[in-house]
CSV table of C-alpha atoms in Angstrom, one decimal:
chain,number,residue,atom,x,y,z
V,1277,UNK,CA,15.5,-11.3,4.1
V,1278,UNK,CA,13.5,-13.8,2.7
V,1279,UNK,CA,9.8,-12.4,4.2
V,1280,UNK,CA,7.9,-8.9,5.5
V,1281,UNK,CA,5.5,-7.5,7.4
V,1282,UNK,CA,4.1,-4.1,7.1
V,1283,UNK,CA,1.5,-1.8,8.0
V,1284,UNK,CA,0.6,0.9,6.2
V,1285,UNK,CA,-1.3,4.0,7.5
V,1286,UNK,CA,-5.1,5.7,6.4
V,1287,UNK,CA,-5.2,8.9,5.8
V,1288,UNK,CA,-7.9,11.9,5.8
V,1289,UNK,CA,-7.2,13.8,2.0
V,1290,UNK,CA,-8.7,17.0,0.9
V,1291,UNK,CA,-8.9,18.3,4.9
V,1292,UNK,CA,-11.8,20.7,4.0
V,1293,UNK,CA,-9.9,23.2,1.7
V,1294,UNK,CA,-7.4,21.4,-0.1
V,1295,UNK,CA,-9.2,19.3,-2.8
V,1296,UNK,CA,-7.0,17.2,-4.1
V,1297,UNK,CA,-3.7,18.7,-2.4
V,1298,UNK,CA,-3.8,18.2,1.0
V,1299,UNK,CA,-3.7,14.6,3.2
V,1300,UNK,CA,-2.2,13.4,6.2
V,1301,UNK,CA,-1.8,10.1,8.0
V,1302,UNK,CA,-3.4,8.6,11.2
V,1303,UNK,CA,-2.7,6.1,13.4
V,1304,UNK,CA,-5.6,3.9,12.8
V,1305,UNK,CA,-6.6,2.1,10.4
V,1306,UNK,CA,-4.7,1.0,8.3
V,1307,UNK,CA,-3.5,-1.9,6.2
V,1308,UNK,CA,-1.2,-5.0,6.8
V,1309,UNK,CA,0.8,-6.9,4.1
V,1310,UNK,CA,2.9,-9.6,4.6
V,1311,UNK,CA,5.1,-10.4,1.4
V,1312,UNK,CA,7.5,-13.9,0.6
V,1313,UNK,CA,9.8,-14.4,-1.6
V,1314,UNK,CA,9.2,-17.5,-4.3
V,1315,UNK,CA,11.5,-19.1,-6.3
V,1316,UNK,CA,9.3,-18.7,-9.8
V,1317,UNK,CA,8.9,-15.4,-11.2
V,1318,UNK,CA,6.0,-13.2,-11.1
V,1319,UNK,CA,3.6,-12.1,-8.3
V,1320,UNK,CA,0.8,-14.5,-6.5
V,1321,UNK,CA,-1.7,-13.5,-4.2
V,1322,UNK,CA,-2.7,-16.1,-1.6
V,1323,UNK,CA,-5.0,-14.5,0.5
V,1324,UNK,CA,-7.1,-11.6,1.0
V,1325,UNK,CA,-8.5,-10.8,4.8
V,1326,UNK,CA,-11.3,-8.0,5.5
V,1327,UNK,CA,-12.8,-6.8,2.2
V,1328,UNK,CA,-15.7,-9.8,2.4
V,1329,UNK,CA,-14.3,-11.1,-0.7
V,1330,UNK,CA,-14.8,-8.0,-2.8
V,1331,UNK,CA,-11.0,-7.9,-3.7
V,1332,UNK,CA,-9.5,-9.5,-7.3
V,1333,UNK,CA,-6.7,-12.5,-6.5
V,1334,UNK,CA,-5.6,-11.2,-10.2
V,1335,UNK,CA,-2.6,-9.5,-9.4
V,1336,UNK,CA,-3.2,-7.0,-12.7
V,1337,UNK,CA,-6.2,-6.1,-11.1
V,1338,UNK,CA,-5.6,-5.5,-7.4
V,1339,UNK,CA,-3.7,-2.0,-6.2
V,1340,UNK,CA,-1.3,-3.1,-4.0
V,1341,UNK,CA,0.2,-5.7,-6.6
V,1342,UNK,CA,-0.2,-2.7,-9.4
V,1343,UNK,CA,2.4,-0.7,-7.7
V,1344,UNK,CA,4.3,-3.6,-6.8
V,1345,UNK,CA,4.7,-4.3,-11.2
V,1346,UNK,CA,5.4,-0.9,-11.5
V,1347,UNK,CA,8.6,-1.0,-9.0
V,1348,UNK,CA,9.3,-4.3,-10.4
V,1349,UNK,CA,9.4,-3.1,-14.1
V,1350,UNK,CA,11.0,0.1,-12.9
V,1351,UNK,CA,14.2,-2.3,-11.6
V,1352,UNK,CA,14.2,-4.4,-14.4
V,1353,UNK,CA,13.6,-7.2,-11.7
V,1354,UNK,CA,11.5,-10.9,-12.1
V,1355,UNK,CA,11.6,-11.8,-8.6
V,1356,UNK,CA,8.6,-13.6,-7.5
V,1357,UNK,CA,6.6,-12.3,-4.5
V,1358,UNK,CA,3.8,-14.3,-2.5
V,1359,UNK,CA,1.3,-12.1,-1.3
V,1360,UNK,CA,-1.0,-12.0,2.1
V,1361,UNK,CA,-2.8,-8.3,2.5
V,1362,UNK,CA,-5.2,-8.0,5.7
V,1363,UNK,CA,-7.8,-5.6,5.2
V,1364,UNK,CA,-7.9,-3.2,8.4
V,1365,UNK,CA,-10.2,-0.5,7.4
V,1366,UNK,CA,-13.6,-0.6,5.5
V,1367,UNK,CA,-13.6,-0.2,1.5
V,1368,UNK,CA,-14.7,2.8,0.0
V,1369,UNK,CA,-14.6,5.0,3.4
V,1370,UNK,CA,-12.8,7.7,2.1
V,1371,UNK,CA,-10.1,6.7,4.2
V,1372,UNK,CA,-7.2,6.3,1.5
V,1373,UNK,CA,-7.8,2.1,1.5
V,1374,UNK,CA,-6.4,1.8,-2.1
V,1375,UNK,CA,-4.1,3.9,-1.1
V,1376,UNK,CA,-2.6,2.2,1.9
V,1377,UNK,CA,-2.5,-0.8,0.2
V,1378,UNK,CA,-0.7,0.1,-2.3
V,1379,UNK,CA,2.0,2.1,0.3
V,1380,UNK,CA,2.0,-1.4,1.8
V,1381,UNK,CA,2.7,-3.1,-1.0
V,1382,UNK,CA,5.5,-1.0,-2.7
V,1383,UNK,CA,7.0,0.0,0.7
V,1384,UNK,CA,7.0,-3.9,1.8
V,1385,UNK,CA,8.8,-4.9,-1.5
V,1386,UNK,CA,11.6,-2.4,-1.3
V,1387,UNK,CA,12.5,-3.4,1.9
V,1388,UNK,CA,12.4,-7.0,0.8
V,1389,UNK,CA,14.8,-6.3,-1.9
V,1390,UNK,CA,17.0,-4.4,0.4
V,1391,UNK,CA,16.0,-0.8,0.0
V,1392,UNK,CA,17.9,-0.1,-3.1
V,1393,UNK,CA,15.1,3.2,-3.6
V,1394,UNK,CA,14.7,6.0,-0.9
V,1395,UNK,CA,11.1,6.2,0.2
V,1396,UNK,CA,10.4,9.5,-1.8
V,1397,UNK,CA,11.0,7.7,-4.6
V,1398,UNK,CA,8.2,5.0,-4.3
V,1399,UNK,CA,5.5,7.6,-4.7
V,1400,UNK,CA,5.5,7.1,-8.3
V,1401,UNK,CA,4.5,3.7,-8.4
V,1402,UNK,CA,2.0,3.9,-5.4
V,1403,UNK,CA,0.2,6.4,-7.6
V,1404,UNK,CA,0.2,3.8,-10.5
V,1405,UNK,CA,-2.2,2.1,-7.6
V,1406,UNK,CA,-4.2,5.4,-7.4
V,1407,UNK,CA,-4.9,5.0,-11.3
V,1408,UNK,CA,-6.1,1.6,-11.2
V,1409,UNK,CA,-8.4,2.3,-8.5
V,1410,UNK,CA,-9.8,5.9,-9.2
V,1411,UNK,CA,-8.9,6.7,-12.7
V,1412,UNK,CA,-6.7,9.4,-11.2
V,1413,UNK,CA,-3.1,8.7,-10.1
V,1414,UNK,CA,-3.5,11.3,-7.8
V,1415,UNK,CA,-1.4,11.6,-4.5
V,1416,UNK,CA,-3.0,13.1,-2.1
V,1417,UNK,CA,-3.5,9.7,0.0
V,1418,UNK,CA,-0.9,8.0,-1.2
V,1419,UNK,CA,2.0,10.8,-0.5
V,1420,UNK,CA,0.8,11.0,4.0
V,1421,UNK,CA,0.6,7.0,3.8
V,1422,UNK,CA,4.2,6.9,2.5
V,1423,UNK,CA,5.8,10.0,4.1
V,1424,UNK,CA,3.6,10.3,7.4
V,1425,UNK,CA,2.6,13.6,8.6
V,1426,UNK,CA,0.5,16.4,6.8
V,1427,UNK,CA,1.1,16.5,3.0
V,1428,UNK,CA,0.6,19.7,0.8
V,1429,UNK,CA,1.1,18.3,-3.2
V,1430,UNK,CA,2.2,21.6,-4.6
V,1431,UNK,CA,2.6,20.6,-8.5
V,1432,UNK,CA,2.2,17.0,-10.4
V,1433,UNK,CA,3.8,18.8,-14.0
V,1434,UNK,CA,5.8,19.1,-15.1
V,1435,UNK,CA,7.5,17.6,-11.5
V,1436,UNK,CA,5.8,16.0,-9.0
V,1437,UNK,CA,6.5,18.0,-6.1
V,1438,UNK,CA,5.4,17.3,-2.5
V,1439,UNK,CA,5.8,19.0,0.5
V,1440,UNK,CA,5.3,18.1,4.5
V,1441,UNK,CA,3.7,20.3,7.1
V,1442,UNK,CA,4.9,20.5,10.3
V,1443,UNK,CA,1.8,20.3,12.7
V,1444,UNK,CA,1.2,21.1,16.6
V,1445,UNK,CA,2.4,17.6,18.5
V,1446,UNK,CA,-1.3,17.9,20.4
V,1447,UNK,CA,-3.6,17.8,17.4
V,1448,UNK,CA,-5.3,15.1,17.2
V,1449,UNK,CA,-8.0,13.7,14.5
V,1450,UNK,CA,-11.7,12.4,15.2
V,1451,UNK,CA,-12.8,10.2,12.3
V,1452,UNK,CA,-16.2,8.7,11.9
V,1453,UNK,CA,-17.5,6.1,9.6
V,1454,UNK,CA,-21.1,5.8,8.8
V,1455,UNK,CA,-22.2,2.5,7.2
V,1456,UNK,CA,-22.6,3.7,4.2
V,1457,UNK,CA,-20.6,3.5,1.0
V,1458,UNK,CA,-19.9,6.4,-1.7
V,1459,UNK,CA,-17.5,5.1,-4.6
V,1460,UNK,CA,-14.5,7.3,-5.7
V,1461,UNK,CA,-15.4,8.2,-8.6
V,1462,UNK,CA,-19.5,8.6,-8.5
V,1463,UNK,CA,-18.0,11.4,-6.0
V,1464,UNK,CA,-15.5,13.0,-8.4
V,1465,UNK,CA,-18.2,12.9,-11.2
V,1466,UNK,CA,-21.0,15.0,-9.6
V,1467,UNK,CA,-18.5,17.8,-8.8
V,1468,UNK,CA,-18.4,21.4,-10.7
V,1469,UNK,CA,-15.9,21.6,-13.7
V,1470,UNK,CA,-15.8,25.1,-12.8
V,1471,UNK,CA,-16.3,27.4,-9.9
V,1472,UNK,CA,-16.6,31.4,-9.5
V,1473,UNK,CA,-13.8,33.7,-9.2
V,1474,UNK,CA,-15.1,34.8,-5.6
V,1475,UNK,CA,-14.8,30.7,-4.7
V,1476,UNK,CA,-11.9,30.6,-5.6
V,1477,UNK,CA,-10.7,33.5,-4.1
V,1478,UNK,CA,-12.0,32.3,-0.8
V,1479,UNK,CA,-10.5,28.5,-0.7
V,1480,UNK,CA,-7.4,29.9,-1.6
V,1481,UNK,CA,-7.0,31.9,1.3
V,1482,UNK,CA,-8.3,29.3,3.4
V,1483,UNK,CA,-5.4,26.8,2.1
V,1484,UNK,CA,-2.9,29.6,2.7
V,1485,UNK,CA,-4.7,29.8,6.3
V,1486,UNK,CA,-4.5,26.7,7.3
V,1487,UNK,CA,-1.2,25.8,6.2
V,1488,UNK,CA,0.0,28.9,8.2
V,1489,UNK,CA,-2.2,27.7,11.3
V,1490,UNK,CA,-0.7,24.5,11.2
V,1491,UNK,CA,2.9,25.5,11.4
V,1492,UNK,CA,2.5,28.1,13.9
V,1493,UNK,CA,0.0,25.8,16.1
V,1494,UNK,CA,-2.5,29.0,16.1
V,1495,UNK,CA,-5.6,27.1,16.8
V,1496,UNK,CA,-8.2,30.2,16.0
V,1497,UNK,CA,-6.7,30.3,12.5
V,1498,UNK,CA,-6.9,26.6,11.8
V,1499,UNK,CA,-10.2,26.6,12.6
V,1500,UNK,CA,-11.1,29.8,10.4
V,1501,UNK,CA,-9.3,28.2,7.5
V,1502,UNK,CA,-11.1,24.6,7.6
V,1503,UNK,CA,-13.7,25.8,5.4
V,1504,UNK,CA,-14.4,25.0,2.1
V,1505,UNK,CA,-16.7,26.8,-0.2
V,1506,UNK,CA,-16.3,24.2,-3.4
V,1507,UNK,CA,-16.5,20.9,-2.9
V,1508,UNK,CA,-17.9,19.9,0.5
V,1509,UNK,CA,-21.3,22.0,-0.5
V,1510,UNK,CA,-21.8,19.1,-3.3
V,1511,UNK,CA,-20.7,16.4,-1.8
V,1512,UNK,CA,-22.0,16.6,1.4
V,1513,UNK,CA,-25.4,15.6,-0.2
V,1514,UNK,CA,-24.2,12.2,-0.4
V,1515,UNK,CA,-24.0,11.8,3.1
V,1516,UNK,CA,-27.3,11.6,5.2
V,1517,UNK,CA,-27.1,13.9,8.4
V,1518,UNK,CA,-24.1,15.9,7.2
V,1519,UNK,CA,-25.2,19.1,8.4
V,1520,UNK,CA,-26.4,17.4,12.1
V,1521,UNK,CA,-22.8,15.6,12.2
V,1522,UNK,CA,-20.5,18.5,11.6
V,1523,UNK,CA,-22.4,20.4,13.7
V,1524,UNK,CA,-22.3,18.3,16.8
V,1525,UNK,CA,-18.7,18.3,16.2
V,1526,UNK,CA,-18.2,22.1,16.6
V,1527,UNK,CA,-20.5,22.0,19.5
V,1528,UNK,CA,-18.5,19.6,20.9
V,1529,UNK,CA,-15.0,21.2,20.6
V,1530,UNK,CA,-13.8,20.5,17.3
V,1531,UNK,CA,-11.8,23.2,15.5
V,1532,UNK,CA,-13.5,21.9,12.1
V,1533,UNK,CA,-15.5,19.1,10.9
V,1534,UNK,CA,-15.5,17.7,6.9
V,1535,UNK,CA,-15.3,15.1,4.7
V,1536,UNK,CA,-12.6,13.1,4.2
V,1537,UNK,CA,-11.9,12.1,0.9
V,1538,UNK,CA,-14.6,11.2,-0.7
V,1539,UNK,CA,-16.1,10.4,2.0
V,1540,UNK,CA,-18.4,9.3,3.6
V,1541,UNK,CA,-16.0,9.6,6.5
V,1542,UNK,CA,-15.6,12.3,8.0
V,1543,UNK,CA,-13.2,13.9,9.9
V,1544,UNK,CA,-12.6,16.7,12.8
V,1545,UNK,CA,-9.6,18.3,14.1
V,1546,UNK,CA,-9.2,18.9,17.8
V,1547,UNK,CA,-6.7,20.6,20.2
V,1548,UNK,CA,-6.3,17.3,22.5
V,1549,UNK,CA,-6.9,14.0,22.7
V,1550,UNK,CA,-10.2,14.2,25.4
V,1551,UNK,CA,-11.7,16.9,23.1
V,1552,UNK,CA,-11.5,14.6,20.1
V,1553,UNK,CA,-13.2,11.9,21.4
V,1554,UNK,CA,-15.8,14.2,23.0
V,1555,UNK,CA,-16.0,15.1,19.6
V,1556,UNK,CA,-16.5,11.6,18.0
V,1557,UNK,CA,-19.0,10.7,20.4
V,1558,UNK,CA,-20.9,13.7,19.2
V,1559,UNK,CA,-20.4,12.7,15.4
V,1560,UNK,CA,-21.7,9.1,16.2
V,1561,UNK,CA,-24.8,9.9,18.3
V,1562,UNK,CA,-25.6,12.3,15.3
V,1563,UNK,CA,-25.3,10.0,12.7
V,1564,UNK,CA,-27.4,7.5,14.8
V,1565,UNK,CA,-30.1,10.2,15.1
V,1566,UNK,CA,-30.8,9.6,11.0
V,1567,UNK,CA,-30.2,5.4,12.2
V,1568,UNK,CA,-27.1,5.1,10.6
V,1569,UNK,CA,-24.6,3.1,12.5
V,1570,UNK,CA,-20.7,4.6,12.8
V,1571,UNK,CA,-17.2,3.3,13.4
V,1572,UNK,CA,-14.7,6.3,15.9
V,1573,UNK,CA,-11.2,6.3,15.3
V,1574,UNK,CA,-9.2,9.1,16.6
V,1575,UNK,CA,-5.5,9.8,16.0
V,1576,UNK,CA,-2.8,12.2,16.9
V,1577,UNK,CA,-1.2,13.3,13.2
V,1578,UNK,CA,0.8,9.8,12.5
V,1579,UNK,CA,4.9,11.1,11.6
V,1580,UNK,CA,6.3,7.5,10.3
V,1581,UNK,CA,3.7,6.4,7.8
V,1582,UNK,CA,4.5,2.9,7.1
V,1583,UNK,CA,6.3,0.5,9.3
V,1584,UNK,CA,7.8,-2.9,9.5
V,1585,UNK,CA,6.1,-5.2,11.5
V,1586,UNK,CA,7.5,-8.5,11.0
């Protein structure tokens, strides 16, 4: 094989509860990256499509090629690797785009060199794409982009240890983008170094909840569980018409409405497909009400996280 093509999945993180610990994939957006083999050593990127320019060409400074030096390190390898990467989603969304890219880029490259890792094992570097981009090589986008489905990450020390969720087949995601950007890490700096016993208490059983809701498909208890007491309540000040938008979306249906990520996505689970656009349509015409513009996508729970596409 002497080129790829590969797409890699967006993914909501936190889902209300699980700061830092829970993600899962979508079906769209996502990322494309279309890698070539060169006969000189070292990695090149040609082209960057979709971030209006805002992306380095300096592979040492670019997330998908991070995890891509990473792998190559890791094998002891100097093949050389041209590099196309199409933007599909909007920067900074809270949507996992560093982290799909670098999925993309590490995924792609195995493949290329003839799979001689299993796909577990890639996390590791994709997270080294994580650090560059957030300070944090954290995994909680980066784990559902690679694996698909809904990710809990139970420990990082001393093991990293990940664990999928199984989920009901009909649940299905609303996510809505408001044109409006919140960086990473302004939105991991304003949050509480601690929190209250009775907080913690509470999100705790709500992670337990949901997790329990999710593999039983009991729809009342996902929707008591997607609550969070911690972060959303500082966050959410960083997003004009939170309170209007998550509101429309439980009016509308949804089982529970938060951020995603950092946001300033945000995201609702619903028990079918019509309910979730219902849903989104509700989300958008509330966000317009404080004249911000939105972007729907909604999603059943995507299984394969990234695929070969060329």
């Amino acid at each position: 094989m002497e080129s790829i093509k590969v797409f890699a999945p967006a993914t909501v993180a936190n889902v209300a509860c699980g700061f830092d610990i829970f993600g899962f994939a979508v079906d769209n957006p996502g990322d494309e990256i279309i890698l070539r083999k060169k006969v000189t050593p070292g990695l090149e990127i040609v082209k960057i499509e979709g971030d209006q320019g805002r992306l380095s060409l300096d592979p040492e400074k670019n997330t998908a090629c991070i995890s891509m030096l990473a792998y190559l390190k890791h094998l002891n390898a100097n093949q050389g690797i041209s590099i196309e990467l199409r933007k599909k989603m909007p920067l900074g969304s809270g949507l996992g785009s560093s982290a799909a890219s670098s999925v993309a880029g590490v995924f792609a490259l195995n493949e290329l060199m003839g799979r001689p890792m299993e796909q577990i094992d890639l996390l590791p570097f994709a997270m080294e794409g994580e650090r560059f981009a957030s300070g944090t090589p954290h995994a909680d986008n980066v784990a559902p982009s690679l694996l698909g489905g809904f990710i809990a990450i139970r420990s990082y020390e001393p093991k990293l240890d990940v664990v999928k969720i199984d989920t009901p087949a009909e649940l299905f995601a609303t996510i809505v983008h408001p044109q409006i950007e919140v960086n990473t890490r302004d939105a991991r700096n304003i949050l509480r170094k601690e929190t209250s016993l009775k907080n913690t208490i509470t999100q705790m059983g709500n992670v337990a909840g949901l997790v329990a809701g999710l593999m039983k498909g009991d729809y009342g208890l996902i929707s008591r569980s997607l609550v969070d007491v911690i972060i959303e309540p500082v966050r959410s000040i960083l997003i004009p018409g939170f309170d209007e938008v998550k509101h429309a979306a439980i009016e509308a249906g949804a089982l529970g409405c938060s951020i995603s990520g950092a946001g300033p996505s945000m995201f609702a689970l619903s028990k079918d497909r019509d309910t979730a656009k219902k849903v989104g349509e509700a989300m958008q015409r509330a966000f317009a009400s404080v004249q911000i513009e939105s972007e729907i996508y909604v999603s059943s729970i995507n299984q394969n996280g990234p695929v070969v596409i060329g």
